[in-house]
XYZ file of C-alpha atoms in Angstrom:
286
model
C 96.871 73.297 74.536
C 93.247 72.176 74.094
C 92.455 73.401 77.600
C 93.866 76.817 76.679
C 91.797 76.951 73.481
C 88.644 76.071 75.406
C 89.456 78.772 77.963
C 89.771 81.310 75.153
C 86.450 80.206 73.643
C 84.693 80.442 77.009
C 86.138 83.888 77.753
C 85.276 85.249 74.312
C 81.831 83.674 74.372
C 81.049 85.125 77.771
C 82.063 88.614 76.653
C 79.947 88.364 73.490
C 76.884 87.097 75.351
C 77.157 89.813 77.962
C 77.614 92.440 75.279
C 74.485 91.212 73.455
C 72.488 90.996 76.645
C 73.252 94.590 77.549
C 73.313 96.051 74.061
C 70.590 98.472 75.061
C 72.964 100.087 77.549
C 75.129 103.011 76.549
C 78.384 101.792 74.997
C 81.595 103.822 74.807
C 84.148 102.866 72.183
C 87.767 103.740 72.920
C 90.823 103.347 70.693
C 94.325 103.320 72.167
C 97.756 103.070 70.567
C 101.215 103.085 72.142
C 104.604 102.913 70.488
C 108.150 103.422 71.716
C 111.476 101.958 72.783
C 112.350 99.446 75.501
C 115.882 98.743 76.795
C 116.799 95.612 78.803
C 120.281 95.538 80.341
C 120.263 91.758 80.799
C 118.046 90.106 78.212
C 119.857 86.806 78.815
C 118.963 86.851 82.542
C 122.563 85.934 83.365
C 124.462 86.275 86.639
C 127.946 86.532 85.071
C 129.115 89.621 83.246
C 130.546 87.667 80.318
C 127.158 86.047 79.655
C 125.013 89.192 79.935
C 123.466 90.418 76.693
C 121.680 93.765 76.545
C 119.381 94.893 73.762
C 116.653 97.365 72.922
C 113.330 96.821 71.204
C 110.702 98.862 69.448
C 107.310 97.891 70.766
C 103.742 98.823 69.865
C 100.299 98.125 71.302
C 96.963 98.719 69.518
C 93.627 98.330 71.302
C 89.941 98.830 70.520
C 87.794 98.734 73.662
C 84.159 99.046 74.591
C 82.287 99.182 77.849
C 78.792 98.789 79.229
C 77.443 100.295 82.416
C 75.609 97.302 83.894
C 74.582 99.146 87.040
C 75.374 102.457 88.695
C 78.619 101.100 90.178
C 79.295 98.054 87.949
C 80.876 98.222 84.500
C 81.834 95.588 81.945
C 84.867 96.332 79.741
C 86.214 94.273 76.863
C 88.806 94.896 74.155
C 90.619 93.476 71.159
C 94.370 94.034 71.180
C 97.547 93.483 69.154
C 101.026 93.762 70.738
C 104.391 93.642 68.953
C 108.084 93.717 69.872
C 111.004 93.944 67.436
C 114.484 93.594 68.990
C 117.546 95.229 67.475
C 120.089 92.411 67.900
C 118.405 89.196 69.048
C 115.473 88.553 66.741
C 114.552 85.264 68.447
C 112.505 87.421 70.852
C 110.609 89.237 68.071
C 106.899 88.537 68.315
C 103.396 89.727 67.523
C 100.517 88.810 69.834
C 96.853 89.348 68.842
C 94.304 88.790 71.585
C 91.726 90.377 73.820
C 90.621 90.996 77.380
C 87.495 91.353 79.461
C 86.981 92.804 82.916
C 84.374 93.758 85.505
C 84.930 96.941 87.498
C 83.001 97.868 90.655
C 83.197 101.201 92.448
C 82.228 101.384 96.116
C 80.680 104.846 96.156
C 81.121 108.138 94.328
C 83.966 110.606 93.933
C 87.717 110.387 93.319
C 88.414 108.871 96.755
C 85.935 105.984 96.430
C 87.463 102.462 96.538
C 87.214 100.329 93.402
C 87.927 96.748 92.303
C 88.615 95.253 88.882
C 88.658 91.569 87.902
C 90.057 91.017 84.417
C 91.405 88.291 82.167
C 93.533 88.785 79.055
C 94.331 86.184 76.426
C 96.612 86.293 73.382
C 98.571 84.066 71.048
C 102.200 85.154 70.681
C 103.852 84.362 67.336
C 107.629 84.359 67.958
C 110.399 84.478 65.366
C 111.695 81.254 66.958
C 108.538 79.246 66.377
C 109.024 76.854 69.320
C 108.554 79.828 71.651
C 105.131 80.658 70.208
C 102.118 79.971 72.376
C 99.068 81.089 74.360
C 99.570 83.881 76.884
C 96.915 84.157 79.598
C 96.936 86.688 82.456
C 94.307 86.799 85.193
C 94.406 89.845 87.444
C 92.543 91.260 90.419
C 93.181 94.971 91.098
C 91.851 97.420 93.594
C 92.569 100.877 94.914
C 91.312 104.089 96.441
C 92.232 107.738 96.709
C 94.188 108.902 99.715
C 93.731 112.551 98.721
C 92.440 114.351 95.651
C 95.901 113.940 94.063
C 97.345 110.794 95.673
C 95.981 107.271 95.184
C 97.100 103.734 96.023
C 96.540 100.546 94.032
C 97.286 96.862 94.736
C 97.065 93.885 92.385
C 97.400 90.112 92.193
C 98.309 88.501 88.844
C 98.540 84.907 87.656
C 100.465 84.619 84.370
C 100.501 81.434 82.322
C 102.337 80.992 79.015
C 101.662 77.704 77.157
C 104.251 77.382 74.388
C 104.487 74.855 71.563
C 107.666 73.474 73.108
C 107.137 72.533 76.758
C 110.526 74.022 77.613
C 109.176 77.558 77.084
C 106.090 77.082 79.236
C 106.187 79.608 82.089
C 103.781 80.521 84.873
C 103.898 82.528 88.060
C 102.055 84.430 90.759
C 102.772 88.077 91.509
C 101.572 90.863 93.748
C 102.180 94.590 93.451
C 101.448 97.900 95.114
C 101.626 101.340 93.495
C 101.302 104.972 94.535
C 100.178 107.496 91.914
C 100.484 111.247 92.335
C 98.920 113.881 90.080
C 101.518 116.652 90.199
C 99.481 118.844 87.862
C 96.552 118.291 85.533
C 99.104 117.221 82.878
C 101.862 115.461 84.867
C 101.425 112.168 86.736
C 104.095 110.249 88.679
C 103.948 106.651 89.922
C 106.119 104.552 92.236
C 105.612 100.846 92.881
C 106.894 97.480 94.061
C 106.223 94.032 92.585
C 106.994 90.495 93.812
C 106.773 87.433 91.562
C 107.206 83.746 92.346
C 107.367 81.701 89.167
C 109.349 80.136 86.363
C 112.072 82.014 84.474
C 114.634 81.237 81.755
C 118.287 82.032 82.464
C 120.968 81.745 79.767
C 124.642 80.948 80.339
C 127.567 79.413 78.515
C 128.268 75.825 79.577
C 129.453 74.229 81.646
C 127.424 75.453 84.646
C 126.983 72.524 87.052
C 125.643 74.969 89.666
C 122.711 75.811 87.374
C 122.160 72.200 86.334
C 121.443 71.458 89.987
C 118.770 74.194 90.136
C 117.062 73.809 86.759
C 114.009 71.690 85.995
C 115.050 71.529 82.330
C 118.079 72.551 80.216
C 118.426 73.055 76.459
C 121.295 74.330 74.248
C 120.387 77.506 72.326
C 121.834 79.674 69.535
C 119.611 82.591 70.565
C 122.631 84.778 71.356
C 124.849 83.406 68.609
C 127.909 81.211 68.961
C 129.392 79.743 71.011
C 125.958 78.444 72.057
C 124.368 79.137 75.423
C 122.457 76.739 77.613
C 118.953 77.867 78.580
C 118.015 76.884 82.137
C 114.341 76.718 83.099
C 113.848 77.142 86.843
C 111.604 78.617 89.506
C 112.778 81.864 91.083
C 111.653 84.872 93.088
C 111.756 88.360 91.550
C 111.604 91.641 93.454
C 110.998 94.758 91.343
C 110.883 98.484 92.013
C 109.530 100.759 89.300
C 108.910 104.451 88.725
C 107.129 106.152 85.847
C 106.025 109.565 84.625
C 103.315 110.520 82.172
C 102.799 113.930 80.600
C 99.622 114.811 78.704
C 100.327 116.855 75.590
C 96.703 117.318 74.549
C 93.353 115.595 74.714
C 94.530 112.609 72.683
C 98.306 112.329 73.170
C 100.695 111.752 76.061
C 104.371 110.973 76.616
C 105.382 108.248 79.092
C 108.737 107.160 80.509
C 109.457 104.394 83.012
C 112.340 102.682 84.789
C 112.239 99.273 86.516
C 114.875 97.457 88.552
C 114.491 93.674 88.955
C 116.401 91.295 91.194
C 115.800 87.587 90.578
C 117.212 84.806 92.734
C 117.089 81.072 93.357
C 119.762 79.359 95.419
C 123.190 80.500 94.225
C 121.747 82.124 91.087
C 121.060 85.861 91.349
C 120.787 88.299 88.452
C 119.577 91.853 87.843
C 117.709 93.623 85.055
C 117.491 97.350 84.410
C 114.592 98.222 82.093
C 113.999 101.656 80.581
C 110.936 102.488 78.515
C 109.918 105.605 76.585
C 106.783 105.779 74.473
C 104.098 107.994 73.047
C 100.447 107.085 73.652
C 97.331 108.021 71.682
C 93.750 107.685 72.910
C 90.510 108.449 71.161
């Protein structure tokens, strides 16, 4: 945990120093807020119908961001952020996560078709209703893309996610890669289609006994997360393939509506489970 704290201090310190060093540059404050509903068809990440638990959550995200143009094609962005999720049935997953992020963006040329690259790191502390789940959430990402036409663009990304919880059982990390196509149907309507692959640790819940999962898991703990009779939580490494589609519609200069659907298939050995996620939210930007 000390290493994670030092990483947060270094990241925050670097952003502050850079912001002070370039304070003479033109800064652009931006305030964003999102709120809406999220549905997960298999919150328990189970491969048997009797063990599957679905639920929906109300989630919100508040962000205050600033940016400095360091050079014609190089920009520094940093932000403070607070995220929250409140689940309808299973409050163990309720959490609030204050944090921040910093990123450097470089554009290779001018115009909508010019390639670009973004290196960013985000850091937060997630306070869960079940306190043992609480911990530091760090995500390092490298993204890049370019325009294929004036309306169609492609973007690819690599992400390393690392969650350091109070209880070692809830520590999770993984590597993922994604690719996304974005199409501007009109000046107000934007559609996106993408694919994501992740190789990393997951938690799968099932009622005991499950000797097949014992053989796969690196750690097992009994849980009352989904009520009684208790479930076992199995911590294991797995591969996840996801396909997602989204649509965003701009209502006015400051407000937009966004909907998204994602299908996930996660597998390791004999274990294979699916998640269907549906999200609908309203976004404000100023």
